[in-house]
Amino acid sequence: MEQYIIKGGKPLVGEVTIGGAKNAALGVIAAAIMTNEPVRIQNLPDISDVDILLKGIEALGAVVERPTVHEARLIGGSITTCIAGYDDLRKIRGSYYLCGAMLGKYKRAEVPLPGGCNIGSRPIDQHIKGFEALGAKVVIQHGMIIAEAEKLEGAHIYFDCSSVGATINVMMAASMASGQTVLENAAKEPHVVEVANFLNSMGANIKGAGTDIIRISGVSSLHGSTYSIIPDQIEAGTFMLAAAATKGDVLIKNVIPKHLEAVTAKLVEIGVEVEEFDDAVRVVASKRLVHTNIKTLPYPGFPTDMQQVMATLLCVAEGTSIVTETIYENRFMYVDELARMGACMRVVEGNSAVIEGVEKLTGAIVRALDLRCGAALVVAGLMADGYTTVEHIEYVERGYEKLVHKMCELGAAIEKVDSEDTKAIQKFKLRVG
Ligand code: EPU
């Protein structure tokens, strides 16, 4: 099995360029099948979640070409079935966007219940509520979400919680319903705005994305488009925190600084310098970090996807920090892994963790339990004394493009090796000393 081996203690220094946003890309790719005309999507991240969704779309009968790993050309006009039968679709979360896309276009969709990281119960009741409000009948049978409608009609829908997935899914279906739809308590994350912008570029009429009220006037057809995906705010945030963790100096390029404000504010609070440019941020840390409290919230609050990496940083910050997770009930499973590295962190009352900052972490064999947990363990390994082995890196590779390569370019001592390949492990140890 492949794993990362890391020798900690080297500051990250240099420049890194951020790729396209995973969670925006998944929504845009699904939405691209809503037109019969060709669509070109650029700045795609080269990650396994994207590959799986594209294969799933190809299996529907769509034409899918990959001129480069960062670009896809799709033609939805040749789709022959509304049953998303490609098996791997059930392993990723973003596959559920095919439901809103096909329901909007064909008024029928059969899509596997989604997978994704095991970070909580992750219900889809708000997606179903939205589809039903538009006039669809939705049932779950044999692991599939089956949604169909004679016709979709615009409706006034109030979401009971702020859900990125439900907002995007229902927005897609509503953009091809007849009449007006109003989504209230809509999610405001950048990827919601991104999918709305993309749908509008195909001729949809969506207003208000990025606020909690989205108004959609349905159209009867959509046309082709060429679209470039925004930079990944979570990848950018991960590099910002990795720079701070290693007392480094990194210029993180191709970012939208506005999307990083919550992370920037917390970094400044704990003693890190962050300089903002038009499309880059520079992160410099030179002294021991100090404690703070973090509470995850929907955008523009502190993102849940950065909670684990931020908490890792706080493990070596001076003083006591409290991290409260309000989005997912099960996003503290990594605490036991960090404990192997000497972190002093305990979960209290289920959704909070108290961290007593220690002087340093020490390398150990740890296991990625989900995507962002994996990223957190890599950052922990980069700042720890000695060698860290991160197992189950398939989680990390679902969402980070060339993480090892990018970290190495910044001077990190990290390599992907086969756990059986003792020679490669020895060679790495000899090389990094
Ligand atoms: N929720 C419901 N009912 C629903 C939908 C959501 O109760 O029908 C709840 C969830 O249980 C959760 C909260 O609402 O407590 C937010 O869930 P949301 O629907 O916003 O999350 P998601 O669409 O399943 C996306 C990202 C996640 C990211 C969250 C929050 C994708 C593919 N996934 O998930 O990304 O954590 O939004 O920003 O876009 C990751 O990239 O590591 C990741 C987990």
Tab-separated table of C-alpha atoms and ligand atoms in Angstrom:
chain	number	residue	atom	x	y	z
A	1	MET	CA	0.000	0.000	0.000
A	2	GLU	CA	1.224	3.471	-0.782
A	3	GLN	CA	2.053	5.826	2.047
A	4	TYR	CA	3.782	9.117	2.679
A	5	ILE	CA	7.022	9.201	4.575
A	6	ILE	CA	8.001	12.567	5.986
A	7	LYS	CA	11.051	13.859	7.814
A	8	GLY	CA	9.852	16.851	9.790
A	9	GLY	CA	11.548	20.032	10.840
A	10	LYS	CA	12.223	21.766	7.539
A	11	PRO	CA	10.609	25.168	7.008
A	12	LEU	CA	8.598	25.454	3.797
A	13	VAL	CA	10.057	28.237	1.675
A	14	GLY	CA	9.230	29.379	-1.851
A	15	GLU	CA	6.200	29.644	-4.111
A	16	VAL	CA	3.314	27.298	-4.769
A	17	THR	CA	0.492	27.567	-7.303
A	18	ILE	CA	-2.985	26.477	-6.276
A	19	GLY	CA	-5.144	24.358	-8.600
A	20	GLY	CA	-8.844	24.397	-9.398
A	21	ALA	CA	-11.366	23.920	-6.584
A	22	LYS	CA	-12.458	20.306	-6.079
A	23	ASN	CA	-15.895	21.060	-4.711
A	24	ALA	CA	-16.645	23.678	-7.389
A	25	ALA	CA	-15.376	21.391	-10.150
A	26	LEU	CA	-17.706	18.551	-9.136
A	27	GLY	CA	-20.753	20.833	-9.359
A	28	VAL	CA	-19.657	22.363	-12.666
A	29	ILE	CA	-18.908	18.980	-14.275
A	30	ALA	CA	-22.357	17.659	-13.342
A	31	ALA	CA	-24.056	20.852	-14.538
A	32	ALA	CA	-22.224	20.570	-17.871
A	33	ILE	CA	-24.447	17.671	-18.951
A	34	MET	CA	-27.521	19.931	-18.771
A	35	THR	CA	-26.890	21.207	-22.299
A	36	ASN	CA	-26.728	19.128	-25.476
A	37	GLU	CA	-23.993	21.417	-26.769
A	38	PRO	CA	-20.244	21.064	-26.156
A	39	VAL	CA	-18.852	22.440	-22.896
A	40	ARG	CA	-15.210	23.056	-22.153
A	41	ILE	CA	-14.106	23.135	-18.517
A	42	GLN	CA	-10.655	24.450	-17.724
A	43	ASN	CA	-8.493	24.587	-14.588
A	44	LEU	CA	-9.825	21.253	-13.363
A	45	PRO	CA	-7.915	19.737	-10.455
A	46	ASP	CA	-6.204	16.459	-11.390
A	47	ILE	CA	-7.681	14.380	-8.563
A	48	SER	CA	-9.518	11.076	-8.327
A	49	ASP	CA	-12.940	12.566	-7.429
A	50	VAL	CA	-12.922	14.439	-10.760
A	51	ASP	CA	-11.884	11.298	-12.682
A	52	ILE	CA	-14.681	9.279	-11.112
A	53	LEU	CA	-17.354	11.864	-11.908
A	54	LEU	CA	-16.166	12.183	-15.511
A	55	LYS	CA	-16.191	8.394	-15.920
A	56	GLY	CA	-19.685	8.319	-14.439
A	57	ILE	CA	-20.827	10.882	-17.001
A	58	GLU	CA	-19.194	8.971	-19.850
A	59	ALA	CA	-21.089	5.883	-18.716
A	60	LEU	CA	-24.353	7.836	-19.187
A	61	GLY	CA	-23.421	8.134	-22.869
A	62	ALA	CA	-21.949	11.648	-22.841
A	63	VAL	CA	-18.832	12.384	-24.867
A	64	VAL	CA	-15.974	13.132	-22.460
A	65	GLU	CA	-12.533	14.156	-23.693
A	66	ARG	CA	-9.515	15.115	-21.567
A	67	PRO	CA	-7.165	17.116	-23.849
A	68	THR	CA	-5.050	17.676	-20.705
A	69	VAL	CA	-5.460	16.588	-17.097
A	70	HIS	CA	-6.689	20.097	-16.310
A	71	GLU	CA	-9.299	20.323	-19.033
A	72	ALA	CA	-12.397	18.365	-20.012
A	73	ARG	CA	-14.647	18.646	-23.050
A	74	LEU	CA	-18.094	17.241	-22.579
A	75	ILE	CA	-21.074	16.794	-24.871
A	76	GLY	CA	-24.241	15.918	-22.973
A	77	GLY	CA	-26.305	15.595	-26.167
A	78	SER	CA	-25.399	11.936	-26.602
A	79	ILE	CA	-26.623	10.824	-23.152
A	80	THR	CA	-28.759	7.698	-23.525
A	81	THR	CA	-29.738	6.867	-19.941
A	82	CYS	CA	-30.706	8.697	-16.757
A	83	ILE	CA	-29.418	5.842	-14.614
A	84	ALA	CA	-25.976	6.667	-13.231
A	85	GLY	CA	-24.696	3.117	-13.011
A	86	TYR	CA	-20.923	3.626	-12.836
A	87	ASP	CA	-20.071	1.828	-9.603
A	88	ASP	CA	-17.436	4.210	-8.224
A	89	LEU	CA	-19.944	7.088	-8.191
A	90	ARG	CA	-21.214	5.844	-4.850
A	91	LYS	CA	-17.756	6.426	-3.332
A	92	ILE	CA	-17.734	10.192	-3.883
A	93	ARG	CA	-19.979	12.937	-2.578
A	94	GLY	CA	-20.202	15.106	-5.674
A	95	SER	CA	-21.959	12.351	-7.671
A	96	TYR	CA	-25.255	13.509	-6.161
A	97	TYR	CA	-25.082	16.592	-8.349
A	98	LEU	CA	-26.012	14.347	-11.273
A	99	CYS	CA	-29.422	14.066	-9.624
A	100	GLY	CA	-30.214	17.801	-9.851
A	101	ALA	CA	-28.633	18.035	-13.302
A	102	MET	CA	-30.554	15.119	-14.855
A	103	LEU	CA	-33.788	15.901	-13.053
A	104	GLY	CA	-33.633	19.462	-14.430
A	105	LYS	CA	-32.824	18.385	-17.969
A	106	TYR	CA	-34.625	15.037	-18.383
A	107	LYS	CA	-37.082	15.209	-15.458
A	108	ARG	CA	-35.712	11.865	-14.331
A	109	ALA	CA	-32.598	10.786	-12.496
A	110	GLU	CA	-31.390	7.609	-10.873
A	111	VAL	CA	-28.172	8.211	-8.957
A	112	PRO	CA	-26.408	6.220	-6.219
A	113	LEU	CA	-26.611	7.554	-2.690
A	114	PRO	CA	-23.344	9.429	-2.319
A	115	GLY	CA	-20.255	8.441	-0.366
A	116	GLY	CA	-17.458	10.837	0.544
A	117	CYS	CA	-15.602	11.246	3.799
A	118	ASN	CA	-16.901	9.569	6.922
A	119	ILE	CA	-17.252	12.724	9.014
A	120	GLY	CA	-20.829	12.502	10.205
A	121	SER	CA	-24.220	11.221	9.154
A	122	ARG	CA	-24.497	13.531	6.098
A	123	PRO	CA	-28.219	13.238	5.310
A	124	ILE	CA	-29.700	14.425	1.992
A	125	ASP	CA	-33.163	15.327	3.238
A	126	GLN	CA	-32.802	18.953	2.125
A	127	HIS	CA	-31.949	17.888	-1.434
A	128	ILE	CA	-35.047	15.681	-1.491
A	129	LYS	CA	-37.200	18.403	0.063
A	130	GLY	CA	-36.104	20.803	-2.675
A	131	PHE	CA	-36.712	18.347	-5.529
A	132	GLU	CA	-40.145	17.489	-4.134
A	133	ALA	CA	-41.042	21.159	-3.797
A	134	LEU	CA	-40.302	21.507	-7.528
A	135	GLY	CA	-42.803	18.721	-8.214
A	136	ALA	CA	-40.601	15.622	-8.321
A	137	LYS	CA	-41.392	12.300	-6.709
A	138	VAL	CA	-38.294	11.028	-4.922
A	139	VAL	CA	-37.693	7.553	-3.533
A	140	ILE	CA	-34.603	5.761	-2.264
A	141	GLN	CA	-34.442	2.178	-3.513
A	142	HIS	CA	-31.597	-0.333	-3.632
A	143	GLY	CA	-29.047	2.343	-2.777
A	144	MET	CA	-30.252	4.694	-5.509
A	145	ILE	CA	-31.957	8.086	-5.297
A	146	ILE	CA	-34.716	7.947	-7.896
A	147	ALA	CA	-36.268	11.286	-8.763
A	148	GLU	CA	-38.823	11.917	-11.477
A	149	ALA	CA	-41.392	14.488	-12.465
A	150	GLU	CA	-43.960	15.035	-15.220
A	151	LYS	CA	-42.787	18.613	-15.116
A	152	LEU	CA	-40.840	20.767	-12.698
A	153	GLU	CA	-42.424	23.992	-11.496
A	154	GLY	CA	-40.662	26.812	-9.681
A	155	ALA	CA	-41.310	26.999	-5.939
A	156	HIS	CA	-40.425	28.892	-2.785
A	157	ILE	CA	-38.066	26.639	-0.820
A	158	TYR	CA	-36.690	27.258	2.657
A	159	PHE	CA	-33.712	25.063	3.577
A	160	ASP	CA	-33.703	23.952	7.218
A	161	CYS	CA	-29.911	24.149	7.318
A	162	SER	CA	-27.261	25.818	5.227
A	163	SER	CA	-26.257	23.029	2.832
A	164	VAL	CA	-23.806	23.493	-0.016
A	165	GLY	CA	-24.902	20.265	-1.683
A	166	ALA	CA	-28.665	20.877	-1.405
A	167	THR	CA	-28.346	24.477	-2.603
A	168	ILE	CA	-26.346	23.474	-5.690
A	169	ASN	CA	-28.468	20.426	-6.476
A	170	VAL	CA	-31.827	22.197	-6.203
A	171	MET	CA	-30.456	25.265	-8.024
A	172	MET	CA	-29.508	23.030	-10.962
A	173	ALA	CA	-32.922	21.374	-11.163
A	174	ALA	CA	-34.735	24.705	-10.725
A	175	SER	CA	-32.772	26.369	-13.503
A	176	MET	CA	-34.702	24.188	-15.980
A	177	ALA	CA	-38.068	24.238	-14.141
A	178	SER	CA	-40.874	26.430	-15.418
A	179	GLY	CA	-41.347	29.719	-13.558
A	180	GLN	CA	-39.547	31.236	-10.618
A	181	THR	CA	-37.838	29.456	-7.741
A	182	VAL	CA	-36.683	31.187	-4.581
A	183	LEU	CA	-34.165	29.376	-2.372
A	184	GLU	CA	-34.084	30.743	1.146
A	185	ASN	CA	-31.355	30.032	3.710
A	186	ALA	CA	-29.180	29.042	0.748
A	187	ALA	CA	-25.504	28.211	1.316
A	188	LYS	CA	-23.140	31.074	0.411
A	189	GLU	CA	-19.915	29.136	-0.196
A	190	PRO	CA	-17.775	30.169	-3.190
A	191	HIS	CA	-18.579	26.892	-4.949
A	192	VAL	CA	-22.312	27.734	-4.884
A	193	VAL	CA	-21.498	31.017	-6.626
A	194	GLU	CA	-19.248	29.165	-9.041
A	195	VAL	CA	-21.913	26.681	-10.151
A	196	ALA	CA	-24.440	29.537	-10.487
A	197	ASN	CA	-21.976	31.516	-12.630
A	198	PHE	CA	-21.356	28.467	-14.779
A	199	LEU	CA	-25.095	27.771	-15.234
A	200	ASN	CA	-25.602	31.456	-16.128
A	201	SER	CA	-22.796	31.164	-18.676
A	202	MET	CA	-24.909	28.396	-20.278
A	203	GLY	CA	-27.994	30.643	-20.399
A	204	ALA	CA	-29.576	30.013	-16.985
A	205	ASN	CA	-31.095	32.898	-15.058
A	206	ILE	CA	-29.854	32.720	-11.460
A	207	LYS	CA	-29.548	35.771	-9.242
A	208	GLY	CA	-28.334	36.199	-5.675
A	209	ALA	CA	-25.864	33.302	-5.426
A	210	GLY	CA	-23.453	34.173	-2.619
A	211	THR	CA	-26.307	35.558	-0.479
A	212	ASP	CA	-28.798	33.461	1.444
A	213	ILE	CA	-31.614	34.120	-1.054
A	214	ILE	CA	-31.185	32.793	-4.578
A	215	ARG	CA	-33.796	33.586	-7.254
A	216	ILE	CA	-33.960	31.394	-10.318
A	217	SER	CA	-36.077	31.953	-13.411
A	218	GLY	CA	-36.293	28.628	-15.191
A	219	VAL	CA	-35.283	28.333	-18.851
A	220	SER	CA	-36.235	25.603	-21.292
A	221	SER	CA	-32.748	24.864	-22.587
A	222	LEU	CA	-29.122	25.669	-21.912
A	223	HIS	CA	-26.293	26.195	-24.377
A	224	GLY	CA	-22.592	25.364	-24.552
A	225	SER	CA	-19.915	27.259	-22.639
A	226	THR	CA	-16.216	27.490	-21.906
A	227	TYR	CA	-15.501	27.912	-18.232
A	228	SER	CA	-12.481	28.029	-15.933
A	229	ILE	CA	-12.781	26.751	-12.345
A	230	ILE	CA	-11.856	29.044	-9.422
A	231	PRO	CA	-8.806	28.217	-7.276
A	232	ASP	CA	-9.279	25.776	-4.410
A	233	GLN	CA	-9.614	27.704	-1.178
A	234	ILE	CA	-9.019	24.595	0.939
A	235	GLU	CA	-5.831	23.631	-0.897
A	236	ALA	CA	-4.682	27.246	-0.502
A	237	GLY	CA	-5.594	27.228	3.188
A	238	THR	CA	-3.704	23.968	3.676
A	239	PHE	CA	-0.515	25.489	2.248
A	240	MET	CA	-1.006	28.633	4.344
A	241	LEU	CA	-1.244	26.556	7.490
A	242	ALA	CA	1.647	24.296	6.449
A	243	ALA	CA	3.838	27.383	5.938
A	244	ALA	CA	2.887	28.653	9.393
A	245	ALA	CA	3.361	25.218	10.998
A	246	THR	CA	6.921	24.877	9.714
A	247	LYS	CA	7.916	28.503	10.455
A	248	GLY	CA	8.246	28.991	6.744
A	249	ASP	CA	7.860	31.748	4.188
A	250	VAL	CA	5.592	30.789	1.290
A	251	LEU	CA	3.969	32.786	-1.486
A	252	ILE	CA	0.730	30.996	-2.350
A	253	LYS	CA	-0.230	31.976	-5.876
A	254	ASN	CA	-3.467	31.753	-7.865
A	255	VAL	CA	-5.832	32.290	-4.952
A	256	ILE	CA	-8.807	34.549	-4.262
A	257	PRO	CA	-7.724	36.202	-0.974
A	258	LYS	CA	-11.359	37.037	-0.111
A	259	HIS	CA	-12.152	33.312	0.089
A	260	LEU	CA	-9.313	32.866	2.591
A	261	GLU	CA	-10.296	35.621	5.000
A	262	ALA	CA	-11.361	33.386	7.884
A	263	VAL	CA	-8.092	31.414	7.741
A	264	THR	CA	-6.037	34.594	7.323
A	265	ALA	CA	-7.713	36.223	10.336
A	266	LYS	CA	-6.976	33.213	12.559
A	267	LEU	CA	-3.370	32.992	11.380
A	268	VAL	CA	-2.805	36.658	12.200
A	269	GLU	CA	-4.406	36.083	15.611
A	270	ILE	CA	-1.911	33.323	16.450
A	271	GLY	CA	1.125	35.356	15.440
A	272	VAL	CA	1.640	34.658	11.735
A	273	GLU	CA	2.260	37.389	9.147
A	274	VAL	CA	-0.059	37.235	6.149
A	275	GLU	CA	0.383	39.615	3.247
A	276	GLU	CA	-2.406	39.791	0.660
A	277	PHE	CA	-1.895	40.522	-3.019
A	278	ASP	CA	-4.442	40.582	-5.862
A	279	ASP	CA	-4.258	36.849	-6.497
A	280	ALA	CA	-1.697	35.601	-3.978
A	281	VAL	CA	-0.989	35.528	-0.251
A	282	ARG	CA	2.375	35.340	1.469
A	283	VAL	CA	2.566	33.575	4.797
A	284	VAL	CA	5.563	34.078	7.061
A	285	ALA	CA	5.987	32.628	10.544
A	286	SER	CA	9.090	33.113	12.618
A	287	LYS	CA	8.123	32.688	16.263
A	288	ARG	CA	6.159	30.237	18.373
A	289	LEU	CA	2.433	30.455	17.661
A	290	VAL	CA	-0.060	31.367	20.366
A	291	HIS	CA	-3.389	29.750	21.217
A	292	THR	CA	-6.812	30.751	19.901
A	293	ASN	CA	-10.340	29.404	19.686
A	294	ILE	CA	-11.912	28.172	16.451
A	295	LYS	CA	-15.566	27.559	15.659
A	296	THR	CA	-16.455	26.130	12.263
A	297	LEU	CA	-19.355	27.828	10.513
A	298	PRO	CA	-20.851	28.049	7.029
A	299	TYR	CA	-19.083	30.539	4.742
A	300	PRO	CA	-17.868	33.196	5.445
A	301	GLY	CA	-17.167	31.584	8.828
A	302	PHE	CA	-14.172	29.377	9.534
A	303	PRO	CA	-14.492	26.397	7.127
A	304	THR	CA	-15.033	22.934	8.563
A	305	ASP	CA	-12.678	21.627	5.864
A	306	MET	CA	-9.811	23.540	7.533
A	307	GLN	CA	-10.669	22.521	11.087
A	308	GLN	CA	-8.350	19.512	11.296
A	309	VAL	CA	-5.316	21.246	9.814
A	310	MET	CA	-5.823	24.335	11.982
A	311	ALA	CA	-6.188	22.209	15.122
A	312	THR	CA	-2.910	20.480	14.225
A	313	LEU	CA	-1.188	23.852	14.241
A	314	LEU	CA	-2.716	24.707	17.598
A	315	CYS	CA	-1.249	21.483	19.032
A	316	VAL	CA	2.120	23.269	19.159
A	317	ALA	CA	0.840	26.773	19.914
A	318	GLU	CA	1.498	28.201	23.356
A	319	GLY	CA	-1.490	27.909	25.711
A	320	THR	CA	-4.920	26.322	25.571
A	321	SER	CA	-7.074	26.421	22.446
A	322	ILE	CA	-10.662	25.313	21.981
A	323	VAL	CA	-11.898	24.036	18.630
A	324	THR	CA	-15.654	23.725	18.113
A	325	GLU	CA	-17.041	21.838	15.129
A	326	THR	CA	-20.612	22.837	14.301
A	327	ILE	CA	-21.033	21.313	10.822
A	328	TYR	CA	-20.167	17.615	11.219
A	329	GLU	CA	-20.567	15.592	14.407
A	330	ASN	CA	-17.753	13.180	13.597
A	331	ARG	CA	-14.852	15.346	12.505
A	332	PHE	CA	-12.615	14.710	15.518
A	333	MET	CA	-11.590	11.134	14.749
A	334	TYR	CA	-8.071	12.357	13.923
A	335	VAL	CA	-7.467	13.320	17.565
A	336	ASP	CA	-6.228	9.802	18.348
A	337	GLU	CA	-3.807	9.924	15.418
A	338	LEU	CA	-2.336	13.241	16.563
A	339	ALA	CA	-2.039	11.804	20.074
A	340	ARG	CA	0.418	9.234	18.656
A	341	MET	CA	2.585	12.192	17.736
A	342	GLY	CA	2.460	13.657	21.220
A	343	ALA	CA	-0.405	16.123	20.787
A	344	CYS	CA	-2.386	16.923	23.877
A	345	MET	CA	-5.942	17.223	22.585
A	346	ARG	CA	-9.157	15.852	24.048
A	347	VAL	CA	-12.707	15.914	22.783
A	348	VAL	CA	-15.241	17.345	25.207
A	349	GLU	CA	-19.033	17.461	24.817
A	350	GLY	CA	-18.866	15.752	21.432
A	351	ASN	CA	-18.362	18.798	19.266
A	352	SER	CA	-15.473	20.603	20.969
A	353	ALA	CA	-11.848	19.743	21.527
A	354	VAL	CA	-9.501	21.281	24.044
A	355	ILE	CA	-5.876	21.521	22.989
A	356	GLU	CA	-3.022	22.124	25.400
A	357	GLY	CA	-0.153	23.305	23.223
A	358	VAL	CA	3.028	21.213	23.508
A	359	GLU	CA	6.552	22.322	22.536
A	360	LYS	CA	6.757	19.904	19.622
A	361	LEU	CA	5.231	16.846	17.986
A	362	THR	CA	7.230	13.697	17.367
A	363	GLY	CA	7.043	11.540	14.242
A	364	ALA	CA	4.956	8.339	14.319
A	365	ILE	CA	3.036	5.960	12.079
A	366	VAL	CA	-0.417	7.473	11.609
A	367	ARG	CA	-3.468	6.760	9.481
A	368	ALA	CA	-5.479	9.158	7.338
A	369	LEU	CA	-9.135	8.591	8.224
A	370	ASP	CA	-10.557	11.053	5.715
A	371	LEU	CA	-9.325	13.615	3.206
A	372	ARG	CA	-8.692	16.599	5.493
A	373	CYS	CA	-7.483	14.365	8.327
A	374	GLY	CA	-4.842	13.144	5.868
A	375	ALA	CA	-3.809	16.718	5.093
A	376	ALA	CA	-3.628	17.491	8.814
A	377	LEU	CA	-1.345	14.494	9.409
A	378	VAL	CA	0.946	15.591	6.579
A	379	VAL	CA	1.223	19.038	8.182
A	380	ALA	CA	1.818	17.380	11.571
A	381	GLY	CA	4.585	15.284	9.990
A	382	LEU	CA	6.200	18.348	8.444
A	383	MET	CA	6.571	20.037	11.807
A	384	ALA	CA	7.322	16.968	13.926
A	385	ASP	CA	10.705	15.745	15.099
A	386	GLY	CA	11.856	12.684	13.157
A	387	TYR	CA	9.997	10.480	10.685
A	388	THR	CA	6.244	10.270	10.193
A	389	THR	CA	4.481	7.702	8.045
A	390	VAL	CA	0.990	8.569	6.853
A	391	GLU	CA	-1.021	5.523	5.799
A	392	HIS	CA	-4.201	5.396	3.686
A	393	ILE	CA	-3.135	8.273	1.504
A	394	GLU	CA	-5.829	7.393	-1.035
A	395	TYR	CA	-8.033	9.743	0.991
A	396	VAL	CA	-5.588	12.614	0.527
A	397	GLU	CA	-5.280	11.988	-3.193
A	398	ARG	CA	-9.046	12.303	-3.608
A	399	GLY	CA	-8.721	16.013	-3.048
A	400	TYR	CA	-5.135	17.309	-3.324
A	401	GLU	CA	-3.352	17.431	-6.653
A	402	LYS	CA	0.364	16.566	-6.504
A	403	LEU	CA	0.577	17.327	-2.795
A	404	VAL	CA	3.950	15.616	-2.399
A	405	HIS	CA	5.431	17.319	-5.452
A	406	LYS	CA	4.233	20.761	-4.322
A	407	MET	CA	5.525	20.236	-0.773
A	408	CYS	CA	8.919	19.031	-2.097
A	409	GLU	CA	9.205	22.139	-4.288
A	410	LEU	CA	8.907	24.133	-1.058
A	411	GLY	CA	11.734	22.162	0.518
A	412	ALA	CA	9.777	19.570	2.480
A	413	ALA	CA	11.269	16.119	2.968
A	414	ILE	CA	8.309	13.976	1.918
A	415	GLU	CA	7.974	11.066	-0.468
A	416	LYS	CA	5.270	8.672	-1.602
A	417	VAL	CA	6.529	5.109	-1.172
A	418	ASP	CA	5.093	1.620	-1.243
A	419	SER	CA	4.910	0.254	2.299
A	420	GLU	CA	6.524	-2.999	1.073
A	421	ASP	CA	9.385	-1.200	-0.627
A	422	THR	CA	11.877	-1.121	2.235
A	423	LYS	CA	14.672	-0.096	-0.128
A	424	ALA	CA	12.825	3.078	-1.172
A	425	ILE	CA	12.152	3.895	2.472
A	426	GLN	CA	15.848	3.393	3.334
A	427	LYS	CA	16.895	5.486	0.363
A	428	PHE	CA	14.611	8.310	1.470
A	429	LYS	CA	16.030	8.203	4.990
A	430	LEU	CA	19.596	8.258	3.696
A	431	ARG	CA	18.797	11.147	1.392
A	432	VAL	CA	17.089	13.393	3.947
A	433	GLY	CA	19.447	12.462	6.802
B	1	EPU	N1	-27.226	18.557	5.878
B	1	EPU	C1	-28.450	18.056	6.245
B	1	EPU	N2	-29.316	17.687	5.262
B	1	EPU	C2	-29.000	17.776	3.948
B	1	EPU	C3	-27.743	18.279	3.573
B	1	EPU	C4	-26.859	18.663	4.570
B	1	EPU	O1	-28.769	17.966	7.435
B	1	EPU	O2	-29.839	17.427	3.113
B	1	EPU	C5	-26.276	18.988	6.929
B	1	EPU	C6	-25.016	18.112	6.961
B	1	EPU	O3	-25.213	16.955	7.747
B	1	EPU	C7	-24.002	19.056	7.542
B	1	EPU	C8	-24.429	20.422	6.985
B	1	EPU	O4	-25.792	20.279	6.600
B	1	EPU	O5	-24.126	19.093	8.921
B	1	EPU	C9	-23.618	20.913	5.816
B	1	EPU	O6	-23.606	19.953	4.777
B	1	EPU	P1	-23.425	20.351	3.258
B	1	EPU	O7	-24.596	19.832	2.504
B	1	EPU	O8	-23.118	21.805	3.171
B	1	EPU	O9	-22.149	19.533	2.857
B	1	EPU	P2	-21.902	18.686	1.562
B	1	EPU	O10	-22.525	19.336	0.388
B	1	EPU	O11	-22.212	17.260	1.824
B	1	EPU	C10	-19.752	19.987	0.886
B	1	EPU	C11	-18.348	19.592	0.587
B	1	EPU	C12	-17.637	19.216	1.867
B	1	EPU	C13	-17.699	20.367	2.855
B	1	EPU	C14	-19.155	20.821	3.060
B	1	EPU	C15	-19.275	22.057	3.930
B	1	EPU	C16	-18.552	18.699	-1.640
B	1	EPU	C17	-18.461	17.537	-2.546
B	1	EPU	N3	-18.353	18.492	-0.342
B	1	EPU	O12	-20.340	18.819	1.454
B	1	EPU	O13	-16.299	18.955	1.516
B	1	EPU	O14	-17.167	19.969	4.090
B	1	EPU	O15	-19.766	21.088	1.790
B	1	EPU	O16	-18.591	23.126	3.374
B	1	EPU	O17	-18.745	19.812	-2.092
B	1	EPU	C18	-14.141	18.080	1.774
B	1	EPU	O18	-13.858	18.665	0.721
B	1	EPU	O19	-13.287	17.540	2.529
B	1	EPU	C19	-15.548	18.026	2.180
B	1	EPU	C20	-15.995	17.190	3.101
